[in-house]
Short mmCIF file of N, CA and C in Angstrom, two decimals:
data_model
loop_
_atom_site.label_atom_id
_atom_site.label_comp_id
_atom_site.label_asym_id
_atom_site.label_seq_id
_atom_site.Cartn_x
_atom_site.Cartn_y
_atom_site.Cartn_z
N MET K 1 24.40 11.49 3.84
CA MET K 1 23.42 11.14 2.83
C MET K 1 22.07 11.72 3.24
N ASP K 2 21.35 12.22 2.28
CA ASP K 2 20.05 12.83 2.53
C ASP K 2 19.01 11.72 2.74
N ASN K 3 18.42 11.68 3.94
CA ASN K 3 17.49 10.59 4.27
C ASN K 3 16.19 10.67 3.49
N GLU K 4 15.77 11.87 3.13
CA GLU K 4 14.52 12.01 2.37
C GLU K 4 14.65 11.34 1.00
N ASN K 5 15.76 11.58 0.33
CA ASN K 5 15.99 10.95 -0.98
C ASN K 5 16.11 9.44 -0.84
N LEU K 6 16.74 8.99 0.24
CA LEU K 6 16.89 7.56 0.48
C LEU K 6 15.54 6.89 0.67
N VAL K 7 14.66 7.50 1.43
CA VAL K 7 13.32 6.93 1.67
C VAL K 7 12.54 6.86 0.36
N ILE K 8 12.61 7.90 -0.44
CA ILE K 8 11.91 7.90 -1.74
C ILE K 8 12.46 6.80 -2.64
N PHE K 9 13.78 6.64 -2.68
CA PHE K 9 14.41 5.61 -3.50
C PHE K 9 13.96 4.22 -3.06
N VAL K 10 13.97 3.96 -1.76
CA VAL K 10 13.58 2.65 -1.25
C VAL K 10 12.12 2.34 -1.58
N ILE K 11 11.24 3.31 -1.40
CA ILE K 11 9.83 3.09 -1.70
C ILE K 11 9.63 2.80 -3.19
N VAL K 12 10.29 3.55 -4.04
CA VAL K 12 10.15 3.35 -5.49
C VAL K 12 10.69 1.98 -5.90
N VAL K 13 11.83 1.59 -5.35
CA VAL K 13 12.43 0.30 -5.71
C VAL K 13 11.55 -0.85 -5.24
N LEU K 14 11.01 -0.77 -4.04
CA LEU K 14 10.15 -1.84 -3.55
C LEU K 14 8.85 -1.92 -4.35
N CYS K 15 8.34 -0.78 -4.78
CA CYS K 15 7.15 -0.79 -5.65
C CYS K 15 7.49 -1.40 -7.01
N LEU K 16 8.65 -1.10 -7.54
CA LEU K 16 9.09 -1.71 -8.80
C LEU K 16 9.17 -3.22 -8.67
N GLY K 17 9.74 -3.70 -7.58
CA GLY K 17 9.82 -5.14 -7.35
C GLY K 17 8.45 -5.77 -7.27
N ALA K 18 7.53 -5.12 -6.59
CA ALA K 18 6.16 -5.65 -6.46
C ALA K 18 5.46 -5.68 -7.82
N VAL K 19 5.64 -4.64 -8.60
CA VAL K 19 5.01 -4.59 -9.93
C VAL K 19 5.58 -5.69 -10.83
N LEU K 20 6.88 -5.91 -10.76
CA LEU K 20 7.47 -6.96 -11.59
C LEU K 20 6.99 -8.35 -11.17
N ILE K 21 6.84 -8.56 -9.86
CA ILE K 21 6.37 -9.86 -9.40
C ILE K 21 4.91 -10.08 -9.80
N MET K 22 4.09 -9.06 -9.63
CA MET K 22 2.67 -9.22 -9.94
C MET K 22 2.39 -9.29 -11.44
N GLY K 23 3.20 -8.66 -12.26
CA GLY K 23 2.92 -8.62 -13.69
C GLY K 23 3.89 -9.41 -14.53
N LYS K 24 4.51 -10.43 -13.95
CA LYS K 24 5.53 -11.17 -14.71
C LYS K 24 4.97 -11.96 -15.88
N GLU K 25 3.68 -12.26 -15.89
CA GLU K 25 3.11 -13.00 -17.01
C GLU K 25 2.92 -12.13 -18.25
N LYS K 26 2.82 -10.83 -18.06
CA LYS K 26 2.52 -9.91 -19.16
C LYS K 26 3.77 -9.39 -19.88
N VAL K 27 4.94 -9.67 -19.32
CA VAL K 27 6.19 -9.16 -19.89
C VAL K 27 6.65 -10.09 -21.01
N PRO K 28 7.07 -9.54 -22.14
CA PRO K 28 7.60 -10.39 -23.21
C PRO K 28 8.80 -11.21 -22.72
N PRO K 29 8.94 -12.44 -23.18
CA PRO K 29 10.00 -13.33 -22.67
C PRO K 29 11.42 -12.76 -22.80
N ARG K 30 11.67 -12.03 -23.86
CA ARG K 30 13.04 -11.53 -24.04
C ARG K 30 13.37 -10.37 -23.10
N LEU K 31 12.38 -9.77 -22.47
CA LEU K 31 12.63 -8.67 -21.54
C LEU K 31 12.63 -9.12 -20.08
N LYS K 32 12.17 -10.33 -19.81
CA LYS K 32 12.04 -10.79 -18.42
C LYS K 32 13.37 -10.80 -17.68
N ARG K 33 14.40 -11.34 -18.30
CA ARG K 33 15.69 -11.46 -17.61
C ARG K 33 16.29 -10.09 -17.31
N GLY K 34 16.24 -9.18 -18.26
CA GLY K 34 16.80 -7.84 -18.04
C GLY K 34 16.05 -7.06 -16.97
N MET K 35 14.73 -7.16 -17.00
CA MET K 35 13.94 -6.45 -15.99
C MET K 35 14.16 -7.04 -14.60
N ALA K 36 14.24 -8.37 -14.52
CA ALA K 36 14.48 -9.02 -13.23
C ALA K 36 15.86 -8.67 -12.70
N LEU K 37 16.85 -8.66 -13.55
CA LEU K 37 18.20 -8.32 -13.13
C LEU K 37 18.28 -6.87 -12.66
N THR K 38 17.64 -5.98 -13.37
CA THR K 38 17.60 -4.57 -12.96
C THR K 38 16.91 -4.40 -11.62
N ALA K 39 15.81 -5.09 -11.42
CA ALA K 39 15.09 -5.01 -10.14
C ALA K 39 15.94 -5.55 -9.00
N VAL K 40 16.62 -6.67 -9.21
CA VAL K 40 17.46 -7.25 -8.16
C VAL K 40 18.60 -6.30 -7.80
N ILE K 41 19.22 -5.70 -8.79
CA ILE K 41 20.32 -4.75 -8.53
C ILE K 41 19.82 -3.54 -7.76
N LEU K 42 18.68 -3.00 -8.16
CA LEU K 42 18.14 -1.83 -7.48
C LEU K 42 17.71 -2.15 -6.05
N ILE K 43 17.11 -3.31 -5.82
CA ILE K 43 16.70 -3.70 -4.47
C ILE K 43 17.92 -3.92 -3.59
N ALA K 44 18.95 -4.58 -4.12
CA ALA K 44 20.18 -4.77 -3.36
C ALA K 44 20.82 -3.43 -3.02
N LEU K 45 20.82 -2.52 -3.97
CA LEU K 45 21.38 -1.19 -3.73
C LEU K 45 20.59 -0.44 -2.67
N ALA K 46 19.27 -0.61 -2.67
CA ALA K 46 18.44 0.04 -1.66
C ALA K 46 18.79 -0.47 -0.27
N PHE K 47 18.96 -1.78 -0.12
CA PHE K 47 19.31 -2.32 1.18
C PHE K 47 20.71 -1.91 1.61
N ILE K 48 21.63 -1.81 0.67
CA ILE K 48 22.97 -1.32 1.00
C ILE K 48 22.89 0.13 1.50
N PHE K 49 22.08 0.95 0.84
CA PHE K 49 21.91 2.34 1.29
C PHE K 49 21.28 2.40 2.67
N ILE K 50 20.32 1.52 2.94
CA ILE K 50 19.69 1.51 4.27
C ILE K 50 20.72 1.17 5.34
N ILE K 51 21.52 0.14 5.12
CA ILE K 51 22.57 -0.24 6.08
C ILE K 51 23.57 0.89 6.24
N TYR K 52 23.98 1.50 5.15
CA TYR K 52 24.92 2.61 5.21
C TYR K 52 24.38 3.78 6.02
N SER K 53 23.09 4.09 5.83
CA SER K 53 22.51 5.22 6.56
C SER K 53 22.37 4.90 8.05
N LEU K 54 22.16 3.65 8.39
CA LEU K 54 22.08 3.27 9.80
C LEU K 54 23.45 3.31 10.48
N LEU K 55 24.49 3.00 9.74
CA LEU K 55 25.84 2.98 10.31
C LEU K 55 26.51 4.34 10.30
N ALA K 56 26.11 5.20 9.40
CA ALA K 56 26.76 6.52 9.28
C ALA K 56 26.17 7.52 10.24
#
């Protein structure tokens, strides 16, 4: 796995999580659940990639 792409992905996902946490009051109620679920999936995937790159 290319470590440069992995680092970029992790940084972008963590920034997305931070933006969602800081701006959760401004999101329309019907979009909150979908955006939160997407962020959780992406953050979990980022951590799985980190573990995979450490073990590989």
